Short mmCIF file of N, CA and C in Angstrom, two decimals:
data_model
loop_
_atom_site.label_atom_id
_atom_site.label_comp_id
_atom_site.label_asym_id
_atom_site.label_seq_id
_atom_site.Cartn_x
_atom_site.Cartn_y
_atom_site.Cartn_z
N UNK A 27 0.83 -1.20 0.00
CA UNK A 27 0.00 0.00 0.00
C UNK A 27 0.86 1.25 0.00
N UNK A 28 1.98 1.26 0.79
CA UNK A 28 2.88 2.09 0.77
C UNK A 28 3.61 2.91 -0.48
N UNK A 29 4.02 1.80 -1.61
CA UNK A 29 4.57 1.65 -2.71
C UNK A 29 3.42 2.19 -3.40
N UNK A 30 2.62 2.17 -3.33
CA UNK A 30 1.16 2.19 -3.80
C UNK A 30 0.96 3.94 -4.35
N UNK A 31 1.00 4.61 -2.79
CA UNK A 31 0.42 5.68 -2.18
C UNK A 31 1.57 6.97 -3.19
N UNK A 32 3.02 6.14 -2.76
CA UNK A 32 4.06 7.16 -3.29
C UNK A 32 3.94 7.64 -4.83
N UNK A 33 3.50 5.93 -5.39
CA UNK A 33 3.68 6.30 -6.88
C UNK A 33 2.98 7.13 -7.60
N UNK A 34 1.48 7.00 -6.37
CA UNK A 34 0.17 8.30 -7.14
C UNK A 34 0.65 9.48 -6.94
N UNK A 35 1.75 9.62 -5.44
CA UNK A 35 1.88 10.95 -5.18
C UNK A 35 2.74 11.58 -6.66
N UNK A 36 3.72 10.78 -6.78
CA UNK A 36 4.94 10.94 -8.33
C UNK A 36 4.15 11.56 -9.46
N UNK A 37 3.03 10.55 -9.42
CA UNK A 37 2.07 10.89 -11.00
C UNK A 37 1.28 12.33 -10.75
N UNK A 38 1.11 12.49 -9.58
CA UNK A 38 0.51 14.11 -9.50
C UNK A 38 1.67 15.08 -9.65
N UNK A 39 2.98 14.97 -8.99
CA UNK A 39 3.78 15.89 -8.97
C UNK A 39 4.53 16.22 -10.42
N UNK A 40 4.14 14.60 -10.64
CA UNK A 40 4.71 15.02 -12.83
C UNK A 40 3.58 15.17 -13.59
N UNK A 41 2.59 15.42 -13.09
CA UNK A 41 1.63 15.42 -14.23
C UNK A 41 1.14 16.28 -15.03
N UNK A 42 1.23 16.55 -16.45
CA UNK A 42 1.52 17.43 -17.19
C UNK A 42 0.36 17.40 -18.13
N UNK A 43 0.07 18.88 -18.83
CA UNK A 43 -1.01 18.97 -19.79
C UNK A 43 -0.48 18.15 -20.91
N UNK A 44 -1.89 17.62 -22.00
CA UNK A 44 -1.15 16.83 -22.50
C UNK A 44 -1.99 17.57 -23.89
N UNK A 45 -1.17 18.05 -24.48
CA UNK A 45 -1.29 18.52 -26.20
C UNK A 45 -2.63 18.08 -26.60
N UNK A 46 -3.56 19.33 -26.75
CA UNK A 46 -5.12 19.37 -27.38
C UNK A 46 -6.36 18.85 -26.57
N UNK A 47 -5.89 18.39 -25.70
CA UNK A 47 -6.70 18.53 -24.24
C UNK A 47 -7.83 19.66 -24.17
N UNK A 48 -8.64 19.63 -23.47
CA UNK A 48 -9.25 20.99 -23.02
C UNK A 48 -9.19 20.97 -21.62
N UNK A 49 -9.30 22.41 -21.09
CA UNK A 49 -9.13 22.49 -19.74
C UNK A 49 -9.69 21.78 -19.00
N UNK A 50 -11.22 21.31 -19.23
CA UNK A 50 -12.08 20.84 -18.45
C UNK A 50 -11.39 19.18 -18.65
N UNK A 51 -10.98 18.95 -19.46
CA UNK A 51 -10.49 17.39 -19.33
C UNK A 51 -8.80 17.43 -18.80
N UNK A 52 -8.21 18.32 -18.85
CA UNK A 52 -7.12 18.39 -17.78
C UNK A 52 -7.24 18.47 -16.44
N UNK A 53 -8.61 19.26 -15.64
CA UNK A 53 -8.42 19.23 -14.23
C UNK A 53 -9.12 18.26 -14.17
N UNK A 54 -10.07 17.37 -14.88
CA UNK A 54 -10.75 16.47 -14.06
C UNK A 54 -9.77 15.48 -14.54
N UNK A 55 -8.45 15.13 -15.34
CA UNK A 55 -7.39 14.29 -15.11
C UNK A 55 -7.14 14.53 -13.64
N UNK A 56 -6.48 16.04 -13.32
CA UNK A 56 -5.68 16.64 -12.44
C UNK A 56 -6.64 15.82 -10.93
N UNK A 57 -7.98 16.60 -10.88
CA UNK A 57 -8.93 15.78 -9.66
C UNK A 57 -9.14 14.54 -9.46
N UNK A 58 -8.95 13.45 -10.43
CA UNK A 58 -9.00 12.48 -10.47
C UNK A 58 -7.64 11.43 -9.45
N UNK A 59 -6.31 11.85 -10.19
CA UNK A 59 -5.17 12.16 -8.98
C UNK A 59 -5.12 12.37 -8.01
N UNK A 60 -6.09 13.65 -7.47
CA UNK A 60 -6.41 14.25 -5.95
C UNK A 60 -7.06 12.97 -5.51
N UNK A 61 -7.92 13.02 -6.13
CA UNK A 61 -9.18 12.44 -5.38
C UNK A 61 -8.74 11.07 -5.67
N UNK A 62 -7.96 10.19 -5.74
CA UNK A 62 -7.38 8.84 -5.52
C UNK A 62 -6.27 9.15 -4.62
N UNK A 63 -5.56 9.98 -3.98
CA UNK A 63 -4.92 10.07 -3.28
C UNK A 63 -5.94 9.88 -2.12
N UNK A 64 -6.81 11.24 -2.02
CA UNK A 64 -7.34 11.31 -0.50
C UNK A 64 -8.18 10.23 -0.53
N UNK A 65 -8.48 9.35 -0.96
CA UNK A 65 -9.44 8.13 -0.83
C UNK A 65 -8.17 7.34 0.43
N UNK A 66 -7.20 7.81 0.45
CA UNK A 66 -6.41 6.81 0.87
C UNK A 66 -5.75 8.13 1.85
N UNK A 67 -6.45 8.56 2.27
CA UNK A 67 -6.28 9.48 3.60
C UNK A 67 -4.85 10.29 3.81
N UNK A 68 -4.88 10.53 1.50
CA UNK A 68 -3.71 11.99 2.01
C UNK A 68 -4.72 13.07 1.78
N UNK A 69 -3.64 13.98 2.64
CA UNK A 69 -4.43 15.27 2.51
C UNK A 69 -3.69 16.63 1.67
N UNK A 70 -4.36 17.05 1.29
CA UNK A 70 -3.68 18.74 0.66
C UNK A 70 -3.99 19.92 1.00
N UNK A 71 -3.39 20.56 1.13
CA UNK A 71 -3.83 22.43 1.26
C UNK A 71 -4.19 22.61 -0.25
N UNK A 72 -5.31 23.77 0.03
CA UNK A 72 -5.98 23.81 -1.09
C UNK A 72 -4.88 24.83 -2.33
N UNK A 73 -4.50 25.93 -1.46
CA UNK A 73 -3.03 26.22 -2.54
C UNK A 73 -1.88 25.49 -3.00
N UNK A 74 -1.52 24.90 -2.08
CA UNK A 74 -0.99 23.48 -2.53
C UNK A 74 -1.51 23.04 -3.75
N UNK A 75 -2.59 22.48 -4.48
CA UNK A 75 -3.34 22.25 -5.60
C UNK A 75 -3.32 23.15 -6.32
N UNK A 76 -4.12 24.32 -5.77
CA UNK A 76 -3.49 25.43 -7.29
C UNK A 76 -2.31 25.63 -7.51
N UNK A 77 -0.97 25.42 -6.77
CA UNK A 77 0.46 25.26 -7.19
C UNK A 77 0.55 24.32 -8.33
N UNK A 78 0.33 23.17 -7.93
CA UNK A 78 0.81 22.02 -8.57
C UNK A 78 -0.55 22.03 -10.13
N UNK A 79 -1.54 22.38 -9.83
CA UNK A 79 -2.72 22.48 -11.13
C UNK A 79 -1.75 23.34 -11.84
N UNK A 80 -1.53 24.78 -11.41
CA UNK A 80 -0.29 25.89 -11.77
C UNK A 80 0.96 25.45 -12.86
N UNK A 81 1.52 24.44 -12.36
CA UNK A 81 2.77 24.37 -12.58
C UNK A 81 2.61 22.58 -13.42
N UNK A 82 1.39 21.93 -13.88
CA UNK A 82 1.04 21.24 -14.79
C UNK A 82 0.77 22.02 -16.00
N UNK A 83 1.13 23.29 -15.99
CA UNK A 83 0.46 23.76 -17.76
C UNK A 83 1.54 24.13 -18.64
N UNK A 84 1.30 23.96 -19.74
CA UNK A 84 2.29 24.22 -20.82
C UNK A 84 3.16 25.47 -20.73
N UNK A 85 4.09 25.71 -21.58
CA UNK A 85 4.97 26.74 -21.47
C UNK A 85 4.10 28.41 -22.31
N UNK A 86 3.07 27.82 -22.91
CA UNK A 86 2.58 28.72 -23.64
C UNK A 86 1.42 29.58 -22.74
N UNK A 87 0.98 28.77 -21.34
CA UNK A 87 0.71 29.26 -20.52
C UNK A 87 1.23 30.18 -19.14
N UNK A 88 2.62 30.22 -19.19
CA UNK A 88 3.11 30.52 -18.05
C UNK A 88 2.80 32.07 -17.66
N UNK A 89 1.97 32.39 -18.94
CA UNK A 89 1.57 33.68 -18.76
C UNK A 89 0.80 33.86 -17.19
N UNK A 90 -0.15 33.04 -17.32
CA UNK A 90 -1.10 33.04 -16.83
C UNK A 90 -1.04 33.22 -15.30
N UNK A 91 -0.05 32.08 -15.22
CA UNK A 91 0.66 31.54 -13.56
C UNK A 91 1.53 33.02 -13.46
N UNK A 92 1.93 33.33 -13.93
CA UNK A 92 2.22 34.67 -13.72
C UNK A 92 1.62 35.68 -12.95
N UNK A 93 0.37 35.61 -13.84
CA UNK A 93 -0.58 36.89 -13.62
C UNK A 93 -1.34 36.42 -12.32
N UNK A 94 -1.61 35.09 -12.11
CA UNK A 94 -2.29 34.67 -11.23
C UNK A 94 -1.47 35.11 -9.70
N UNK A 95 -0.29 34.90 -10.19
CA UNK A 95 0.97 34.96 -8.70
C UNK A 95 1.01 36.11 -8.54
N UNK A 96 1.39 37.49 -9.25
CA UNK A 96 2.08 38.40 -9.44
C UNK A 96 0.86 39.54 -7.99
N UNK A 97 1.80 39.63 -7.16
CA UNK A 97 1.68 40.50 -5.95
C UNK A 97 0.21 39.93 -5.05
N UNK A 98 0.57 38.75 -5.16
CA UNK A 98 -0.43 37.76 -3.78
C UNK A 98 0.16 36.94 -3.12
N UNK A 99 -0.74 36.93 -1.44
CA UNK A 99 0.16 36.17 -1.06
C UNK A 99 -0.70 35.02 -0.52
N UNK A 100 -1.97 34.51 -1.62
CA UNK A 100 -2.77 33.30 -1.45
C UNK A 100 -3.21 32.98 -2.66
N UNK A 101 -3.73 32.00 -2.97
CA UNK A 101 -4.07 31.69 -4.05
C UNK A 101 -5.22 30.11 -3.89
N UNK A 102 -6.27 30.55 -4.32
CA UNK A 102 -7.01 29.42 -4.09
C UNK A 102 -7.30 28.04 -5.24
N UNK A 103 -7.75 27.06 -5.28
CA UNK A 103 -7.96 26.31 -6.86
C UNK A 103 -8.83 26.39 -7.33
N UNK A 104 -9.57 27.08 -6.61
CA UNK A 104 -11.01 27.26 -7.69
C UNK A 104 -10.52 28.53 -8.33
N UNK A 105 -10.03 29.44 -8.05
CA UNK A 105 -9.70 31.05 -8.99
C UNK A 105 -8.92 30.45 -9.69
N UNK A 106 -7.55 28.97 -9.89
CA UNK A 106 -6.68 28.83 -10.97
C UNK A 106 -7.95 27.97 -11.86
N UNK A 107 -8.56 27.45 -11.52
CA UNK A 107 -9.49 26.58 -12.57
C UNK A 107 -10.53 27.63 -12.91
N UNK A 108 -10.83 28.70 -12.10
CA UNK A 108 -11.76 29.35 -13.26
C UNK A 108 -11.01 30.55 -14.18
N UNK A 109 -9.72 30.02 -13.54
CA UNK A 109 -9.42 31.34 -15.05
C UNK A 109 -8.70 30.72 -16.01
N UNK A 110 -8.33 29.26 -16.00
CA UNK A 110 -8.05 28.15 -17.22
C UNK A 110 -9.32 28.28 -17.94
N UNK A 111 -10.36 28.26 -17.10
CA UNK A 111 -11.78 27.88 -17.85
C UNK A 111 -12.15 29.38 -18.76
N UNK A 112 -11.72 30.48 -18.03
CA UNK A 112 -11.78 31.36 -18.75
C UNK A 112 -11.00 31.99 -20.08
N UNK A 113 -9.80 31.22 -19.62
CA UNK A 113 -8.58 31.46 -20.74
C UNK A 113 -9.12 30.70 -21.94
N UNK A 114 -9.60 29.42 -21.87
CA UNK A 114 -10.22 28.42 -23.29
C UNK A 114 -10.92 29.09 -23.30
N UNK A 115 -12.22 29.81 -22.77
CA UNK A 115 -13.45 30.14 -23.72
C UNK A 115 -13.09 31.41 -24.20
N UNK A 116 -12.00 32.64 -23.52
CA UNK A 116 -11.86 33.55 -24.25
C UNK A 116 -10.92 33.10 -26.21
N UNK A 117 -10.35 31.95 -25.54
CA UNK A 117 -9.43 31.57 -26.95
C UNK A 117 -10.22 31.08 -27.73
N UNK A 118 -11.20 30.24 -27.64
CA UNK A 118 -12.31 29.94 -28.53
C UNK A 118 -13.17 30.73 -29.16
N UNK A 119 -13.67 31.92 -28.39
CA UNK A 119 -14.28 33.22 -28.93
C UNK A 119 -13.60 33.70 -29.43
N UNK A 120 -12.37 33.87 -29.28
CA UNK A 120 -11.44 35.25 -30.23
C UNK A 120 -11.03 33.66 -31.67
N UNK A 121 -11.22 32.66 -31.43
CA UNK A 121 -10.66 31.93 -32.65
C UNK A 121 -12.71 31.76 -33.86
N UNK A 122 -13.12 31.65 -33.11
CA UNK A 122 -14.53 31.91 -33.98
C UNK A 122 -14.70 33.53 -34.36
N UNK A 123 -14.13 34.66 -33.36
CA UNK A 123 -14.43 36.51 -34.44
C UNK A 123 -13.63 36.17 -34.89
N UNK A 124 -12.29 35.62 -35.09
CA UNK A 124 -11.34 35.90 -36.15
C UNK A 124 -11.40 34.96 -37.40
N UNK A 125 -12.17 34.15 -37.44
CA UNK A 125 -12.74 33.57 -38.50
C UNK A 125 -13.90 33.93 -39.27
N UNK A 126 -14.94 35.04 -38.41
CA UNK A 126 -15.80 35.66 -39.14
C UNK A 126 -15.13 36.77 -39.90
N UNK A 127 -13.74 37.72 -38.72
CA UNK A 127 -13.05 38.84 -39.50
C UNK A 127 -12.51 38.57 -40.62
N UNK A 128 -12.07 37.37 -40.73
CA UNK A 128 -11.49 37.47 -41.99
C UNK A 128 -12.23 37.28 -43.41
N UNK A 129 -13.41 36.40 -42.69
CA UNK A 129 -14.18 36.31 -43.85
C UNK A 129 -15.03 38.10 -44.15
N UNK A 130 -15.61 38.56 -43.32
CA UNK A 130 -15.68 39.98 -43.15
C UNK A 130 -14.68 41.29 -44.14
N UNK A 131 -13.35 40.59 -43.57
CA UNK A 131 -12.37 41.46 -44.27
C UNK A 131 -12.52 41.63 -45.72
N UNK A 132 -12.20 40.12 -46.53
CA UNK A 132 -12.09 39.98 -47.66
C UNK A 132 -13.32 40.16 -48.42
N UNK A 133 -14.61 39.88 -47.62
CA UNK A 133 -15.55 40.88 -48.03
C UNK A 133 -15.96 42.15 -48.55
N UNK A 134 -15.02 43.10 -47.46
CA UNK A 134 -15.43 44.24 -47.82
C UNK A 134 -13.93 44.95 -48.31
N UNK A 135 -13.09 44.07 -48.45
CA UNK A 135 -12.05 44.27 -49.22
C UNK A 135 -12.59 44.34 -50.68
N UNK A 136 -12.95 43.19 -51.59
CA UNK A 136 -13.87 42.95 -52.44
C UNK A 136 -14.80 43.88 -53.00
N UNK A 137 -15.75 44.34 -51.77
CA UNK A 137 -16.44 45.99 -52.47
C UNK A 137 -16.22 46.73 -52.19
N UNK A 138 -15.21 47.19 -51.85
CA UNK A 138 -14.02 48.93 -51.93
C UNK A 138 -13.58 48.39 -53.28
N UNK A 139 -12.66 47.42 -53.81
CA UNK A 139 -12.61 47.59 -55.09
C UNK A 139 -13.38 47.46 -56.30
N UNK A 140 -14.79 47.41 -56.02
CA UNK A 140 -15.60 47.27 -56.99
C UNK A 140 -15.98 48.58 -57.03
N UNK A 141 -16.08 49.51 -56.01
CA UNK A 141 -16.54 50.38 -56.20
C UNK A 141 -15.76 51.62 -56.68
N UNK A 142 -14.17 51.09 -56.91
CA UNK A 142 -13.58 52.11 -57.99
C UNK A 142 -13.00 53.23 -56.70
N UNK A 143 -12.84 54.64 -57.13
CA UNK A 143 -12.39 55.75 -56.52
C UNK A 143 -13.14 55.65 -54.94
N UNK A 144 -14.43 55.28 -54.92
CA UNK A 144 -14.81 55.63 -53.58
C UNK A 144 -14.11 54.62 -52.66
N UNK A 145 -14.01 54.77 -51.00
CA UNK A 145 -13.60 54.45 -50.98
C UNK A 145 -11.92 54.80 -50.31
N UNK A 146 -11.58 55.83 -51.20
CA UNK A 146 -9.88 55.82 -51.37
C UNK A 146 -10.03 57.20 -50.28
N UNK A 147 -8.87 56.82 -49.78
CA UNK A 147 -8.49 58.30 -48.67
C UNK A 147 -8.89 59.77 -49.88
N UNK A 148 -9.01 60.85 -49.46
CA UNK A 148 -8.74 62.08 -50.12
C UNK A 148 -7.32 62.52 -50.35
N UNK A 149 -6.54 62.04 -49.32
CA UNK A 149 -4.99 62.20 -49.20
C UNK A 149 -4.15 61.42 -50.53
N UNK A 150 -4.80 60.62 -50.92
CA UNK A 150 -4.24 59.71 -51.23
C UNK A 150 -4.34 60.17 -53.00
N UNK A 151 -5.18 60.60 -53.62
CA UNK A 151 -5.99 60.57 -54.45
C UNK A 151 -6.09 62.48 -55.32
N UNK A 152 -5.41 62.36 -56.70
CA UNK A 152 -5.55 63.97 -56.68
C UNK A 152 -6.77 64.27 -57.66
N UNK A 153 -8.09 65.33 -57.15
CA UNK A 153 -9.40 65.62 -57.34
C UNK A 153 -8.92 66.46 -58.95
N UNK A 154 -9.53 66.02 -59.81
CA UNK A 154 -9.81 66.69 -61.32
C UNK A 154 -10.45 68.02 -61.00
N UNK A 155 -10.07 69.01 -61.76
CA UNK A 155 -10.53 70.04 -61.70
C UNK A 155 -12.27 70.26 -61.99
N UNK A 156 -12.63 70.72 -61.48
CA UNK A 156 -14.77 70.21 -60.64
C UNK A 156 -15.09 69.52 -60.50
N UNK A 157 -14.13 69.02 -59.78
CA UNK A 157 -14.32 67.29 -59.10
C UNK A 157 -14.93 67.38 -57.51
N UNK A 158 -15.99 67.12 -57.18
CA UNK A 158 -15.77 66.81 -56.07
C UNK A 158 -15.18 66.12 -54.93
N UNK A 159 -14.66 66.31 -53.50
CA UNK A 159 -14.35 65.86 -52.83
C UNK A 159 -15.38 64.86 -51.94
N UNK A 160 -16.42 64.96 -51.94
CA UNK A 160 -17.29 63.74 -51.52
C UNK A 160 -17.34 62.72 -52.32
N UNK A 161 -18.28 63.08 -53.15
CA UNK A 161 -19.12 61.93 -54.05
C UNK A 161 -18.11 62.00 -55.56
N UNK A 162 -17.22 62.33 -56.03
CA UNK A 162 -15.88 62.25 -56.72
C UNK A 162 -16.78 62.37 -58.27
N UNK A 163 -18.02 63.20 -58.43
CA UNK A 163 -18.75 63.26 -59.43
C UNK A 163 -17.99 64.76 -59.95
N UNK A 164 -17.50 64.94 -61.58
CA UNK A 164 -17.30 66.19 -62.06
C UNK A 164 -18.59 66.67 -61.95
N UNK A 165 -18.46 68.39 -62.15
CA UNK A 165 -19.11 69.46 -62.16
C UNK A 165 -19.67 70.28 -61.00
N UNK A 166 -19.63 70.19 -59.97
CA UNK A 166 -19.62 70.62 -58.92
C UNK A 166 -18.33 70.49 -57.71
N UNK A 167 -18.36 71.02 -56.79
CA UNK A 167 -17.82 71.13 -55.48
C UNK A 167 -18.56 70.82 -54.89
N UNK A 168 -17.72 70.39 -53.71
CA UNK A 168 -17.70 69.67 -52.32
C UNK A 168 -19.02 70.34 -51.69
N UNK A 169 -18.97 71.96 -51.18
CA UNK A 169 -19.90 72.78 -50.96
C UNK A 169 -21.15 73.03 -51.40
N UNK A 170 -21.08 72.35 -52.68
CA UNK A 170 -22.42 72.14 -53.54
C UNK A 170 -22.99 70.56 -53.72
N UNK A 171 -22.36 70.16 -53.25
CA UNK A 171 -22.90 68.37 -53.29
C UNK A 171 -24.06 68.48 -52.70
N UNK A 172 -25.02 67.36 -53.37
CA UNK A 172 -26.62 67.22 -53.04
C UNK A 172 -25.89 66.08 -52.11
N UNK A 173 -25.24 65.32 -52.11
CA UNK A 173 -25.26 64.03 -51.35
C UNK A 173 -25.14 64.03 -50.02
N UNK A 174 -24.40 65.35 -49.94
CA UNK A 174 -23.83 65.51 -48.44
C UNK A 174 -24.91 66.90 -47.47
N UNK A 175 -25.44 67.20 -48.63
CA UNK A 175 -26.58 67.87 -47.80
C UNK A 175 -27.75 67.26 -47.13
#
């Protein structure tokens, strides 16, 4: 039982995120560990756990453990698991707008150039003599445009 007890303790202290995982299936790996330990009457401090939950995440996370540490002097496991939980759903939302932006982009990339001169900075662009500066129609000025009145 002894031999037993140590080796679960080993597998918690190495136990590491494992590539494409989601959070929610990493801590309930991570609790699963806990909670076969204390079946067998070890015990943990609860920062203790957010250390070690902490210091199971990838290198692409160390942001996080950072921000989580940076000028405290407690730390509980439910605040490190709800801000894993928050870190995936913000990365999932910003990976679904940035798949609408781009489709968005090239959209309206698409009709700026269909629509020719409009469109184009004024800076950019030199106005024909009774050209307007709005609506880029000869024979009037800017001051006289129906469009902009």
């Amino acid at each position: 039982m002894r031999q037993n007890k140590l080796h679960m303790k080993k597998r918690l202290i190495r136990f590491t995120y494992v590539p494409g995982a989601t959070m929610n299936e990493h801590i309930t790996s991570f609790n699963n560990l806990v909670m076969d330990l204390m079946s067998i009457d070890e015990t943990f401090k609860d920062e203790d756990l957010a250390l070690l939950l902490l210091g199971s995440l990838p290198e692409e996370l160390k942001f996080l453990e950072t921000s989580l540490l940076y000028g405290r002097d407690a730390l509980s496991f439910s605040e490190v698991c709800a801000a894993l939980y928050d870190y995936e759903l913000r990365k999932k939302n910003k990976q679904r707008n940035s798949n609408g932006e781009v489709e968005a982009a090239v959209k309206g990339c698409s009709q700026s150039l269909s629509k020719g001169r409009k469109g184009r900075s004024n800076s950019k662009y030199k106005l024909a003599k009774n050209e307007c500066a709005f609506c880029h129609e000869v024979g009037h000025w800017k001051k006289d445009c129906s469009k902009l009145k």
